[in-house]
Amino acid sequence: MKKASLTCLMAMAAIAPLALTACGGGSSQASANEKVDSLTVLDYYNNEPDKTHIQGALDKCAAQLGVTLRRETVPGKDLIQKVLQRSSSRTLPDVLMLDNPDVQEIAATGGLAPLNDFGVDTSGFAQGMLDAASYEGKVYGLAPTANTLGLFYNKEMLAAAGIQPPKTWDELKAAAAKLTTGDRYGLAFSAIATYEGSWQFLPFMWTNGGEETDLKSPKVAEALGFIDGLVSSGSASKSVVNWSQADVRDQFAAGKAAMMINGPWQIPSLAKTPDIKWAAVQVPVNAQGQTPVAPLGGEVWTVPQTGNKAKQAKSAQLVQCISSDENQLALAKERFTVPTKTALAGEYVKAVPEMAAFTEQVAHAQSRTGKLGKEWPKTATVMYTAIQLALTDQASPQEAFSKAEGK
C-alpha cells in the first residue's frame, strides 16, 4: 500500500487547467483510425520480482495488440512528481498506472479519459475497486489484482498455547494477552504517523460501523479504544507508533510477535523464514455476525488525455487486456494478490489456498476514496494523528480525533 501527496498536482491543475490534457506526443487532431505501432507506459513497479511479473503481462498484451511498448518505471514516491514533469513537457505516457487512492484526484484535473469512451467492459469487477477507480460516475481505470489486510498468526505458537485463530475482538484481546511472554508480544501492527497507520486502523473502524465521514462518532472511538487497550495492556508493543508494515513483518518473522495485522505482499518475504509456520484469517470483528471490512489496495491502469485518439483507443485495449481473466489469475498467483473479478475467486483459492482469507476479505473491502474522493488524504492525516495521540497517552480515544483536527 503506497500513497503520494497530490497537492502540487491539484495546484498545477488550478493554475493551468490544460496542463494535464492534450499533453501527449500525438496531435490532438489525430484520427482514431490512425495505425498505432507503439505505446508508452509509466508505472512504479521498479522492484523485483514485481517488475518482471508486470512486464510479462504487458508483453503478452502488446503481442496480442500488435504494438511495441516503451516502459518506464519509477519508485512509488516519485510517480506523481514524474507525472507533473511529463505533463508540463507534454509527454504524458499513453498508459499510466496509479495507486488506487490517487485516481480520483487525477481524474478531477481532467487528466484521464473515461474508459467507457472506448467501450471498455467494466462488468464483473469487485465494487470496491470500481469505486476507487471512478469519479463523478465514470470509471477511469481497471486493476488486474488487489490486496487488503488480514491477521497472520504463528501456527505453532497458537497451538502450543491452545488458542484457536481469533475471530472477534474479545478473542483477539485474550489471545494476544496469553501469547505475550518474555520479549514476544501477542500482536504486532503498524500505527505509524503515515498513511500506513490509517490503512491499518480502517478494518477496526469500518467493521465496527465507523465512517471516515464522521471520525468523532462513538463507533470510531470504540475502535481506537480497542487498539489502544492492546498497547496499554502490554499485549502489543508501544513501538507500534514507529513501525511500518515492513517492521511489523520483521517482528513476526523474528518470532517476536505471535500474530500480526498485515497484507499478502509480505508472503514472499515470509517465505525466506521457512521455520515460521503461519496461516491467515480475516481481521477480527467486534461482535459475532459482523462482516469484516478492510481497505482495498491495488494499482489501477488508466488512459491519460494525451490528445491522440488513436493511441488512447489502443491504450484502452491494453488496460482491458492486462485485466483479462487470464492475466488476473497469472498475476495474482505470481504476486500473492487477489483477482479483482469476483467470479475468479474460487479458481484462485483452489490454486493458492494460503490466500483464502485475503480473497474473502477483498470481496467486502472498501475503497478509501469511495466516500471522500480527493478529500481522503486530509482525513487519513487526521486519522493517523489521532492514533498517535491516543497510543502515546496524549489524548483519550474519545478526544483524540477532535484534538487531531485541531492540529
mmCIF file of C-alpha atoms in Angstrom:
data_model
loop_
_atom_site.group_PDB
_atom_site.id
_atom_site.type_symbol
_atom_site.label_atom_id
_atom_site.label_comp_id
_atom_site.label_asym_id
_atom_site.label_seq_id
_atom_site.Cartn_x
_atom_site.Cartn_y
_atom_site.Cartn_z
ATOM 1 C CA MET A 1 0.000 0.000 0.000
ATOM 2 C CA LYS A 2 1.555 3.206 -1.162
ATOM 3 C CA LYS A 3 0.431 6.825 -1.208
ATOM 4 C CA ALA A 4 1.809 10.043 -2.633
ATOM 5 C CA SER A 5 0.658 13.605 -1.992
ATOM 6 C CA LEU A 6 -1.112 15.259 -4.896
ATOM 7 C CA THR A 7 -1.255 18.766 -3.518
ATOM 8 C CA CYS A 8 1.164 20.062 -6.129
ATOM 9 C CA LEU A 9 -0.759 18.358 -8.888
ATOM 10 C CA MET A 10 -4.038 19.914 -7.843
ATOM 11 C CA ALA A 11 -2.427 23.321 -7.572
ATOM 12 C CA MET A 12 -0.951 22.923 -11.025
ATOM 13 C CA ALA A 13 -4.291 21.918 -12.441
ATOM 14 C CA ALA A 14 -5.888 25.009 -10.893
ATOM 15 C CA ILE A 15 -3.246 27.309 -12.359
ATOM 16 C CA ALA A 16 -3.072 25.653 -15.753
ATOM 17 C CA PRO A 17 -6.205 23.612 -16.398
ATOM 18 C CA LEU A 18 -4.911 22.461 -19.770
ATOM 19 C CA ALA A 19 -1.635 21.162 -18.379
ATOM 20 C CA LEU A 20 -2.985 17.643 -17.992
ATOM 21 C CA THR A 21 -4.921 17.491 -21.244
ATOM 22 C CA ALA A 22 -3.691 17.224 -24.815
ATOM 23 C CA CYS A 23 -0.192 16.589 -23.434
ATOM 24 C CA GLY A 24 0.830 13.504 -25.351
ATOM 25 C CA GLY A 25 3.209 13.005 -28.156
ATOM 26 C CA GLY A 26 0.440 12.891 -30.786
ATOM 27 C CA SER A 27 -1.621 15.697 -32.249
ATOM 28 C CA SER A 28 -4.986 16.443 -30.687
ATOM 29 C CA GLN A 29 -6.384 16.117 -34.221
ATOM 30 C CA ALA A 30 -5.033 12.572 -34.691
ATOM 31 C CA SER A 31 -7.577 10.267 -36.280
ATOM 32 C CA ALA A 32 -8.985 7.428 -34.212
ATOM 33 C CA ASN A 33 -8.306 5.195 -37.233
ATOM 34 C CA GLU A 34 -4.589 6.005 -37.362
ATOM 35 C CA LYS A 35 -2.376 2.914 -37.159
ATOM 36 C CA VAL A 36 -0.652 2.629 -33.779
ATOM 37 C CA ASP A 37 2.650 0.754 -33.602
ATOM 38 C CA SER A 38 3.909 1.691 -30.123
ATOM 39 C CA LEU A 39 2.711 2.850 -26.716
ATOM 40 C CA THR A 40 4.488 4.335 -23.712
ATOM 41 C CA VAL A 41 3.806 3.041 -20.192
ATOM 42 C CA LEU A 42 4.639 4.552 -16.793
ATOM 43 C CA ASP A 43 4.334 2.645 -13.502
ATOM 44 C CA TYR A 44 6.026 2.246 -10.120
ATOM 45 C CA TYR A 45 6.760 -1.484 -10.204
ATOM 46 C CA ASN A 46 10.504 -0.842 -10.167
ATOM 47 C CA ASN A 47 11.412 -3.608 -7.700
ATOM 48 C CA GLU A 48 11.816 -7.300 -8.394
ATOM 49 C CA PRO A 49 10.055 -9.622 -8.742
ATOM 50 C CA ASP A 50 7.055 -7.330 -9.389
ATOM 51 C CA LYS A 51 8.809 -5.524 -12.234
ATOM 52 C CA THR A 52 9.332 -8.757 -14.152
ATOM 53 C CA HIS A 53 5.855 -10.124 -13.427
ATOM 54 C CA ILE A 54 4.189 -6.949 -14.703
ATOM 55 C CA GLN A 55 6.495 -6.870 -17.727
ATOM 56 C CA GLY A 56 5.359 -10.358 -18.639
ATOM 57 C CA ALA A 57 1.694 -9.346 -18.594
ATOM 58 C CA LEU A 58 2.391 -6.176 -20.571
ATOM 59 C CA ASP A 59 4.426 -8.060 -23.181
ATOM 60 C CA LYS A 60 1.663 -10.610 -23.612
ATOM 61 C CA CYS A 61 -0.893 -7.864 -24.198
ATOM 62 C CA ALA A 62 1.414 -5.945 -26.508
ATOM 63 C CA ALA A 63 1.820 -9.035 -28.670
ATOM 64 C CA GLN A 64 -1.941 -9.519 -28.845
ATOM 65 C CA LEU A 65 -2.468 -5.893 -29.834
ATOM 66 C CA GLY A 66 0.407 -5.770 -32.300
ATOM 67 C CA VAL A 67 2.289 -2.918 -30.619
ATOM 68 C CA THR A 68 5.674 -2.414 -29.016
ATOM 69 C CA LEU A 69 5.929 -0.880 -25.557
ATOM 70 C CA ARG A 70 8.342 1.667 -24.143
ATOM 71 C CA ARG A 71 8.027 1.231 -20.396
ATOM 72 C CA GLU A 72 9.380 3.495 -17.666
ATOM 73 C CA THR A 73 9.347 2.516 -14.002
ATOM 74 C CA VAL A 74 10.000 4.829 -11.066
ATOM 75 C CA PRO A 75 9.897 4.417 -7.267
ATOM 76 C CA GLY A 76 6.401 4.824 -5.856
ATOM 77 C CA LYS A 77 7.293 8.027 -4.025
ATOM 78 C CA ASP A 78 8.422 9.601 -7.307
ATOM 79 C CA LEU A 79 5.490 8.689 -9.557
ATOM 80 C CA ILE A 80 3.353 11.787 -9.056
ATOM 81 C CA GLN A 81 6.339 14.103 -9.497
ATOM 82 C CA LYS A 82 7.145 12.269 -12.726
ATOM 83 C CA VAL A 83 3.559 12.800 -13.890
ATOM 84 C CA LEU A 84 3.933 16.521 -13.159
ATOM 85 C CA GLN A 85 7.183 16.732 -15.099
ATOM 86 C CA ARG A 86 5.836 14.862 -18.082
ATOM 87 C CA SER A 87 2.588 16.815 -18.152
ATOM 88 C CA SER A 88 4.469 20.121 -18.202
ATOM 89 C CA SER A 89 6.620 18.889 -21.103
ATOM 90 C CA ARG A 90 3.560 17.472 -22.909
ATOM 91 C CA THR A 91 4.917 13.924 -22.805
ATOM 92 C CA LEU A 92 2.420 12.063 -20.640
ATOM 93 C CA PRO A 93 2.532 8.305 -21.216
ATOM 94 C CA ASP A 94 -0.142 6.547 -23.206
ATOM 95 C CA VAL A 95 -0.841 4.233 -20.252
ATOM 96 C CA LEU A 96 -0.412 5.370 -16.653
ATOM 97 C CA MET A 97 -0.548 3.169 -13.580
ATOM 98 C CA LEU A 98 -1.734 4.849 -10.368
ATOM 99 C CA ASP A 99 -2.199 3.739 -6.784
ATOM 100 C CA ASN A 100 -5.966 3.465 -6.459
ATOM 101 C CA PRO A 101 -6.408 6.307 -3.903
ATOM 102 C CA ASP A 102 -4.805 8.705 -6.414
ATOM 103 C CA VAL A 103 -7.179 8.046 -9.295
ATOM 104 C CA GLN A 104 -9.970 10.412 -8.275
ATOM 105 C CA GLU A 105 -7.608 13.335 -7.739
ATOM 106 C CA ILE A 106 -6.007 12.858 -11.147
ATOM 107 C CA ALA A 107 -9.399 12.370 -12.804
ATOM 108 C CA ALA A 108 -10.658 15.574 -11.177
ATOM 109 C CA THR A 109 -7.989 17.539 -13.060
ATOM 110 C CA GLY A 110 -9.289 16.295 -16.401
ATOM 111 C CA GLY A 111 -6.091 14.383 -16.959
ATOM 112 C CA LEU A 112 -7.643 10.944 -17.537
ATOM 113 C CA ALA A 113 -10.034 9.585 -20.149
ATOM 114 C CA PRO A 114 -13.141 7.644 -19.011
ATOM 115 C CA LEU A 115 -12.846 4.043 -20.140
ATOM 116 C CA ASN A 116 -16.437 3.927 -21.366
ATOM 117 C CA ASP A 117 -15.368 6.378 -24.088
ATOM 118 C CA PHE A 118 -13.563 3.415 -25.637
ATOM 119 C CA GLY A 119 -16.125 0.683 -24.981
ATOM 120 C CA VAL A 120 -14.122 -0.984 -22.199
ATOM 121 C CA ASP A 121 -16.153 -3.608 -20.322
ATOM 122 C CA THR A 122 -16.017 -2.928 -16.569
ATOM 123 C CA SER A 123 -18.559 -5.553 -15.505
ATOM 124 C CA GLY A 124 -17.666 -8.290 -13.029
ATOM 125 C CA PHE A 125 -15.075 -6.339 -11.065
ATOM 126 C CA ALA A 126 -15.224 -6.011 -7.268
ATOM 127 C CA GLN A 127 -17.341 -2.973 -6.478
ATOM 128 C CA GLY A 128 -14.773 -1.539 -4.084
ATOM 129 C CA MET A 129 -12.175 -1.378 -6.841
ATOM 130 C CA LEU A 130 -14.614 0.184 -9.300
ATOM 131 C CA ASP A 131 -15.481 2.780 -6.650
ATOM 132 C CA ALA A 132 -11.794 3.583 -6.231
ATOM 133 C CA ALA A 133 -11.320 3.984 -9.982
ATOM 134 C CA SER A 134 -14.436 6.102 -10.535
ATOM 135 C CA TYR A 135 -15.018 9.834 -10.497
ATOM 136 C CA GLU A 136 -18.399 11.503 -10.913
ATOM 137 C CA GLY A 137 -19.973 8.263 -12.073
ATOM 138 C CA LYS A 138 -17.379 7.334 -14.694
ATOM 139 C CA VAL A 139 -14.760 4.581 -14.480
ATOM 140 C CA TYR A 140 -11.236 5.784 -15.283
ATOM 141 C CA GLY A 141 -9.164 2.671 -14.743
ATOM 142 C CA LEU A 142 -9.024 -1.050 -14.104
ATOM 143 C CA ALA A 143 -6.920 -3.077 -11.686
ATOM 144 C CA PRO A 144 -5.995 -6.660 -12.532
ATOM 145 C CA THR A 145 -5.430 -7.561 -8.879
ATOM 146 C CA ALA A 146 -5.993 -6.116 -5.433
ATOM 147 C CA ASN A 147 -4.724 -6.570 -1.901
ATOM 148 C CA THR A 148 -6.030 -5.965 1.584
ATOM 149 C CA LEU A 149 -5.238 -6.716 5.230
ATOM 150 C CA GLY A 150 -5.636 -9.851 7.287
ATOM 151 C CA LEU A 151 -4.494 -11.394 10.566
ATOM 152 C CA PHE A 152 -1.393 -13.583 10.216
ATOM 153 C CA TYR A 153 -0.708 -15.980 13.071
ATOM 154 C CA ASN A 154 2.123 -18.304 14.031
ATOM 155 C CA LYS A 155 0.511 -21.730 13.937
ATOM 156 C CA GLU A 156 2.993 -23.353 16.331
ATOM 157 C CA MET A 157 2.717 -20.594 18.928
ATOM 158 C CA LEU A 158 -1.088 -20.666 18.919
ATOM 159 C CA ALA A 159 -1.164 -24.458 19.044
ATOM 160 C CA ALA A 160 1.250 -24.541 21.978
ATOM 161 C CA ALA A 161 -0.977 -22.098 23.867
ATOM 162 C CA GLY A 162 -4.155 -23.996 22.966
ATOM 163 C CA ILE A 163 -5.565 -20.981 21.110
ATOM 164 C CA GLN A 164 -7.771 -21.002 18.033
ATOM 165 C CA PRO A 165 -7.316 -18.202 15.460
ATOM 166 C CA PRO A 166 -9.344 -15.292 16.871
ATOM 167 C CA LYS A 167 -12.460 -14.131 15.068
ATOM 168 C CA THR A 168 -13.701 -11.409 17.451
ATOM 169 C CA TRP A 169 -12.098 -8.537 19.328
ATOM 170 C CA ASP A 170 -12.598 -10.323 22.640
ATOM 171 C CA GLU A 171 -10.891 -13.423 21.274
ATOM 172 C CA LEU A 172 -8.067 -11.325 19.808
ATOM 173 C CA LYS A 173 -7.590 -9.487 23.103
ATOM 174 C CA ALA A 174 -7.485 -12.729 25.090
ATOM 175 C CA ALA A 175 -5.184 -14.455 22.604
ATOM 176 C CA ALA A 176 -2.776 -11.515 22.441
ATOM 177 C CA ALA A 177 -2.551 -11.401 26.228
ATOM 178 C CA LYS A 178 -1.940 -15.133 26.564
ATOM 179 C CA LEU A 179 0.656 -15.154 23.777
ATOM 180 C CA THR A 180 2.645 -12.266 25.258
ATOM 181 C CA THR A 181 5.655 -13.593 27.106
ATOM 182 C CA GLY A 182 9.277 -12.546 27.559
ATOM 183 C CA ASP A 183 10.334 -10.450 24.594
ATOM 184 C CA ARG A 184 7.432 -11.731 22.484
ATOM 185 C CA TYR A 185 4.243 -9.718 22.042
ATOM 186 C CA GLY A 186 0.918 -11.284 21.232
ATOM 187 C CA LEU A 187 0.156 -8.928 18.365
ATOM 188 C CA ALA A 188 2.053 -6.533 16.103
ATOM 189 C CA PHE A 189 0.527 -3.862 13.886
ATOM 190 C CA SER A 190 1.503 -0.535 12.367
ATOM 191 C CA ALA A 191 0.289 2.694 13.974
ATOM 192 C CA ILE A 192 2.947 4.870 12.381
ATOM 193 C CA ALA A 193 2.247 8.537 11.591
ATOM 194 C CA THR A 194 1.817 7.916 7.867
ATOM 195 C CA TYR A 195 -0.954 6.620 5.630
ATOM 196 C CA GLU A 196 0.112 3.107 6.664
ATOM 197 C CA GLY A 197 -1.126 3.832 10.173
ATOM 198 C CA SER A 198 -4.510 4.961 8.876
ATOM 199 C CA TRP A 199 -4.706 1.987 6.499
ATOM 200 C CA GLN A 200 -4.173 -0.479 9.347
ATOM 201 C CA PHE A 201 -6.802 1.182 11.529
ATOM 202 C CA LEU A 202 -9.529 1.019 8.884
ATOM 203 C CA PRO A 203 -10.514 -2.666 9.377
ATOM 204 C CA PHE A 204 -11.284 -1.988 13.037
ATOM 205 C CA MET A 205 -13.125 1.261 12.315
ATOM 206 C CA TRP A 206 -15.152 0.104 9.330
ATOM 207 C CA THR A 207 -16.092 -3.308 10.726
ATOM 208 C CA ASN A 208 -17.349 -1.571 13.862
ATOM 209 C CA GLY A 209 -19.613 0.697 11.818
ATOM 210 C CA GLY A 210 -17.376 3.770 11.988
ATOM 211 C CA GLU A 211 -17.211 6.073 8.996
ATOM 212 C CA GLU A 212 -14.461 8.256 7.596
ATOM 213 C CA THR A 213 -17.121 10.950 7.175
ATOM 214 C CA ASP A 214 -17.642 11.141 10.965
ATOM 215 C CA LEU A 215 -14.435 10.463 12.858
ATOM 216 C CA LYS A 216 -15.906 11.798 16.107
ATOM 217 C CA SER A 217 -18.535 9.085 16.350
ATOM 218 C CA PRO A 218 -18.611 6.668 19.317
ATOM 219 C CA LYS A 219 -18.017 3.724 16.986
ATOM 220 C CA VAL A 220 -14.747 5.209 15.744
ATOM 221 C CA ALA A 221 -13.678 5.989 19.311
ATOM 222 C CA GLU A 222 -14.505 2.416 20.328
ATOM 223 C CA ALA A 223 -12.268 1.041 17.575
ATOM 224 C CA LEU A 224 -9.412 3.321 18.615
ATOM 225 C CA GLY A 225 -10.010 2.383 22.245
ATOM 226 C CA PHE A 226 -9.620 -1.284 21.340
ATOM 227 C CA ILE A 227 -6.168 -0.969 19.745
ATOM 228 C CA ASP A 228 -5.132 1.498 22.447
ATOM 229 C CA GLY A 229 -6.047 -1.128 25.027
ATOM 230 C CA LEU A 230 -3.826 -3.704 23.353
ATOM 231 C CA VAL A 231 -0.865 -1.357 23.702
ATOM 232 C CA SER A 232 -1.618 -0.126 27.216
ATOM 233 C CA SER A 233 -2.084 -3.697 28.459
ATOM 234 C CA GLY A 234 1.294 -4.739 27.044
ATOM 235 C CA SER A 235 -0.138 -7.218 24.528
ATOM 236 C CA ALA A 236 1.253 -5.034 21.742
ATOM 237 C CA SER A 237 4.475 -3.044 21.838
ATOM 238 C CA LYS A 238 4.477 0.697 22.413
ATOM 239 C CA SER A 239 6.777 0.790 19.391
ATOM 240 C CA VAL A 240 3.835 0.227 17.048
ATOM 241 C CA VAL A 241 3.684 4.034 16.720
ATOM 242 C CA ASN A 242 7.041 3.830 14.913
ATOM 243 C CA TRP A 243 6.601 0.583 12.980
ATOM 244 C CA SER A 244 5.928 0.461 9.274
ATOM 245 C CA GLN A 245 4.231 -2.622 7.892
ATOM 246 C CA ALA A 246 7.663 -3.940 6.890
ATOM 247 C CA ASP A 247 8.797 -3.521 10.506
ATOM 248 C CA VAL A 248 5.730 -5.441 11.657
ATOM 249 C CA ARG A 249 6.611 -8.265 9.270
ATOM 250 C CA ASP A 250 10.158 -8.336 10.619
ATOM 251 C CA GLN A 251 8.877 -8.667 14.183
ATOM 252 C CA PHE A 252 6.637 -11.558 13.173
ATOM 253 C CA ALA A 253 9.348 -13.257 11.104
ATOM 254 C CA ALA A 254 11.776 -12.998 14.021
ATOM 255 C CA GLY A 255 9.300 -14.688 16.367
ATOM 256 C CA LYS A 256 8.870 -11.520 18.420
ATOM 257 C CA ALA A 257 5.145 -11.352 17.632
ATOM 258 C CA ALA A 258 2.742 -14.288 17.610
ATOM 259 C CA MET A 259 0.227 -12.506 15.373
ATOM 260 C CA MET A 260 0.298 -9.501 13.080
ATOM 261 C CA ILE A 261 -2.007 -7.335 11.001
ATOM 262 C CA ASN A 262 -0.502 -7.210 7.522
ATOM 263 C CA GLY A 263 -1.067 -7.836 3.840
ATOM 264 C CA PRO A 264 -0.276 -10.686 1.454
ATOM 265 C CA TRP A 265 2.538 -8.709 -0.184
ATOM 266 C CA GLN A 266 4.583 -9.852 2.831
ATOM 267 C CA ILE A 267 4.269 -13.530 1.887
ATOM 268 C CA PRO A 268 7.360 -13.652 -0.380
ATOM 269 C CA SER A 269 9.456 -12.228 2.465
ATOM 270 C CA LEU A 270 7.971 -14.686 4.957
ATOM 271 C CA ALA A 271 8.977 -17.492 2.609
ATOM 272 C CA LYS A 272 12.594 -16.605 3.417
ATOM 273 C CA THR A 273 11.981 -17.681 7.037
ATOM 274 C CA PRO A 274 10.521 -21.187 6.499
ATOM 275 C CA ASP A 275 10.861 -22.011 10.189
ATOM 276 C CA ILE A 276 7.923 -19.653 10.816
ATOM 277 C CA LYS A 277 4.775 -21.672 10.118
ATOM 278 C CA TRP A 278 1.960 -19.242 9.527
ATOM 279 C CA ALA A 279 -1.613 -19.002 8.344
ATOM 280 C CA ALA A 280 -4.041 -16.102 7.997
ATOM 281 C CA VAL A 281 -7.647 -15.249 8.769
ATOM 282 C CA GLN A 282 -9.722 -12.151 8.203
ATOM 283 C CA VAL A 283 -9.272 -9.251 10.624
ATOM 284 C CA PRO A 284 -11.423 -10.000 13.702
ATOM 285 C CA VAL A 285 -14.745 -8.218 14.192
ATOM 286 C CA ASN A 286 -16.132 -6.590 17.323
ATOM 287 C CA ALA A 287 -19.110 -8.921 17.603
ATOM 288 C CA GLN A 288 -20.171 -12.218 16.070
ATOM 289 C CA GLY A 289 -22.208 -11.694 12.925
ATOM 290 C CA GLN A 290 -20.438 -8.577 11.737
ATOM 291 C CA THR A 291 -18.920 -8.628 8.249
ATOM 292 C CA PRO A 292 -15.165 -7.993 8.271
ATOM 293 C CA VAL A 293 -14.486 -4.869 6.198
ATOM 294 C CA ALA A 294 -10.947 -3.903 5.255
ATOM 295 C CA PRO A 295 -9.408 -1.325 2.922
ATOM 296 C CA LEU A 296 -8.779 -2.181 -0.699
ATOM 297 C CA GLY A 297 -5.260 -1.809 -2.024
ATOM 298 C CA GLY A 298 -4.013 -2.196 -5.544
ATOM 299 C CA GLU A 299 -2.918 -0.297 -8.611
ATOM 300 C CA VAL A 300 -5.152 0.963 -11.399
ATOM 301 C CA TRP A 301 -4.185 1.226 -15.064
ATOM 302 C CA THR A 302 -5.516 4.354 -16.750
ATOM 303 C CA VAL A 303 -5.510 6.196 -20.083
ATOM 304 C CA PRO A 304 -4.247 9.803 -19.863
ATOM 305 C CA GLN A 305 -5.781 12.537 -22.009
ATOM 306 C CA THR A 306 -2.925 12.780 -24.481
ATOM 307 C CA GLY A 307 -4.960 14.190 -27.352
ATOM 308 C CA ASN A 308 -4.027 11.301 -29.671
ATOM 309 C CA LYS A 309 -7.340 9.486 -30.074
ATOM 310 C CA ALA A 310 -5.863 6.514 -31.899
ATOM 311 C CA LYS A 311 -3.290 5.885 -29.186
ATOM 312 C CA GLN A 312 -5.870 6.412 -26.463
ATOM 313 C CA ALA A 313 -8.114 3.786 -28.041
ATOM 314 C CA LYS A 314 -5.218 1.336 -28.277
ATOM 315 C CA SER A 315 -4.181 2.158 -24.702
ATOM 316 C CA ALA A 316 -7.703 1.371 -23.512
ATOM 317 C CA GLN A 317 -7.377 -2.041 -25.182
ATOM 318 C CA LEU A 318 -4.130 -2.585 -23.280
ATOM 319 C CA VAL A 319 -5.835 -1.658 -19.997
ATOM 320 C CA GLN A 320 -8.633 -4.115 -20.802
ATOM 321 C CA CYS A 321 -6.118 -6.815 -21.726
ATOM 322 C CA ILE A 322 -3.980 -6.577 -18.600
ATOM 323 C CA SER A 323 -7.162 -7.055 -16.553
ATOM 324 C CA SER A 324 -8.342 -10.100 -18.529
ATOM 325 C CA ASP A 325 -9.261 -13.268 -16.628
ATOM 326 C CA GLU A 326 -6.050 -14.969 -17.764
ATOM 327 C CA ASN A 327 -3.807 -12.107 -16.681
ATOM 328 C CA GLN A 328 -5.634 -11.587 -13.392
ATOM 329 C CA LEU A 329 -5.096 -15.198 -12.390
ATOM 330 C CA ALA A 330 -1.481 -15.253 -13.557
ATOM 331 C CA LEU A 331 -0.537 -12.014 -11.782
ATOM 332 C CA ALA A 332 -2.427 -12.965 -8.625
ATOM 333 C CA LYS A 333 -0.613 -16.293 -8.388
ATOM 334 C CA GLU A 334 2.777 -14.731 -9.069
ATOM 335 C CA ARG A 335 2.392 -11.734 -6.751
ATOM 336 C CA PHE A 336 0.167 -13.093 -3.931
ATOM 337 C CA THR A 337 -2.566 -10.620 -4.765
ATOM 338 C CA VAL A 338 -6.275 -11.208 -5.406
ATOM 339 C CA PRO A 339 -8.085 -11.132 -8.765
ATOM 340 C CA THR A 340 -10.462 -8.177 -8.950
ATOM 341 C CA LYS A 341 -13.107 -10.128 -10.860
ATOM 342 C CA THR A 342 -15.125 -11.815 -8.133
ATOM 343 C CA ALA A 343 -16.044 -14.795 -10.330
ATOM 344 C CA LEU A 344 -12.385 -15.854 -10.337
ATOM 345 C CA ALA A 345 -12.192 -16.222 -6.535
ATOM 346 C CA GLY A 346 -12.960 -19.931 -6.365
ATOM 347 C CA GLU A 347 -10.448 -20.934 -9.028
ATOM 348 C CA TYR A 348 -7.785 -18.728 -7.468
ATOM 349 C CA VAL A 349 -8.175 -20.016 -3.906
ATOM 350 C CA LYS A 350 -8.052 -23.590 -5.174
ATOM 351 C CA ALA A 351 -4.684 -22.799 -6.761
ATOM 352 C CA VAL A 352 -3.337 -20.660 -3.887
ATOM 353 C CA PRO A 353 -5.103 -21.822 -0.694
ATOM 354 C CA GLU A 354 -2.993 -19.624 1.605
ATOM 355 C CA MET A 355 -4.727 -16.629 0.012
ATOM 356 C CA ALA A 356 -8.224 -17.753 1.018
ATOM 357 C CA ALA A 357 -8.690 -15.237 3.842
ATOM 358 C CA PHE A 358 -7.453 -12.319 1.743
ATOM 359 C CA THR A 359 -9.631 -13.324 -1.204
ATOM 360 C CA GLU A 360 -12.683 -13.442 1.032
ATOM 361 C CA GLN A 361 -11.684 -10.127 2.601
ATOM 362 C CA VAL A 362 -11.362 -8.417 -0.800
ATOM 363 C CA ALA A 363 -14.967 -9.320 -1.628
ATOM 364 C CA HIS A 364 -16.116 -6.937 1.129
ATOM 365 C CA ALA A 365 -13.213 -4.493 1.015
ATOM 366 C CA GLN A 366 -13.887 -0.788 0.594
ATOM 367 C CA SER A 367 -12.174 1.965 -1.321
ATOM 368 C CA ARG A 368 -10.538 4.628 0.808
ATOM 369 C CA THR A 369 -11.725 7.317 -1.606
ATOM 370 C CA GLY A 370 -15.208 5.880 -2.197
ATOM 371 C CA LYS A 371 -16.943 8.414 0.062
ATOM 372 C CA LEU A 372 -14.430 11.236 0.389
ATOM 373 C CA GLY A 373 -12.832 11.263 -3.048
ATOM 374 C CA LYS A 374 -9.979 13.738 -3.206
ATOM 375 C CA GLU A 375 -10.581 14.694 0.455
ATOM 376 C CA TRP A 376 -9.287 11.319 1.639
ATOM 377 C CA PRO A 377 -5.644 12.378 2.222
ATOM 378 C CA LYS A 378 -6.742 15.088 4.661
ATOM 379 C CA THR A 379 -8.922 12.646 6.594
ATOM 380 C CA ALA A 380 -6.194 9.988 6.606
ATOM 381 C CA THR A 381 -3.831 12.532 8.145
ATOM 382 C CA VAL A 382 -6.325 13.341 10.911
ATOM 383 C CA MET A 383 -6.755 9.621 11.456
ATOM 384 C CA TYR A 384 -3.106 8.711 11.944
ATOM 385 C CA THR A 385 -2.552 11.823 14.046
ATOM 386 C CA ALA A 386 -5.385 10.771 16.364
ATOM 387 C CA ILE A 387 -3.999 7.253 16.610
ATOM 388 C CA GLN A 388 -0.613 8.624 17.607
ATOM 389 C CA LEU A 389 -2.172 10.905 20.229
ATOM 390 C CA ALA A 390 -4.112 8.054 21.803
ATOM 391 C CA LEU A 391 -1.348 5.449 21.767
ATOM 392 C CA THR A 392 1.186 7.885 23.245
ATOM 393 C CA ASP A 393 -1.237 8.909 26.030
ATOM 394 C CA GLN A 394 -1.647 12.477 24.791
ATOM 395 C CA ALA A 395 -5.409 12.093 24.396
ATOM 396 C CA SER A 396 -8.130 9.608 25.208
ATOM 397 C CA PRO A 397 -9.674 7.669 22.315
ATOM 398 C CA GLN A 398 -12.802 9.814 22.759
ATOM 399 C CA GLU A 399 -10.815 13.076 22.493
ATOM 400 C CA ALA A 400 -8.130 12.067 20.014
ATOM 401 C CA PHE A 401 -9.909 12.890 16.752
ATOM 402 C CA SER A 402 -11.073 16.325 17.910
ATOM 403 C CA LYS A 403 -7.545 17.096 19.079
ATOM 404 C CA ALA A 404 -6.083 15.786 15.817
ATOM 405 C CA GLU A 405 -8.366 18.019 13.768
ATOM 406 C CA GLY A 406 -7.165 20.973 15.806
ATOM 407 C CA LYS A 407 -3.604 20.145 14.812
#
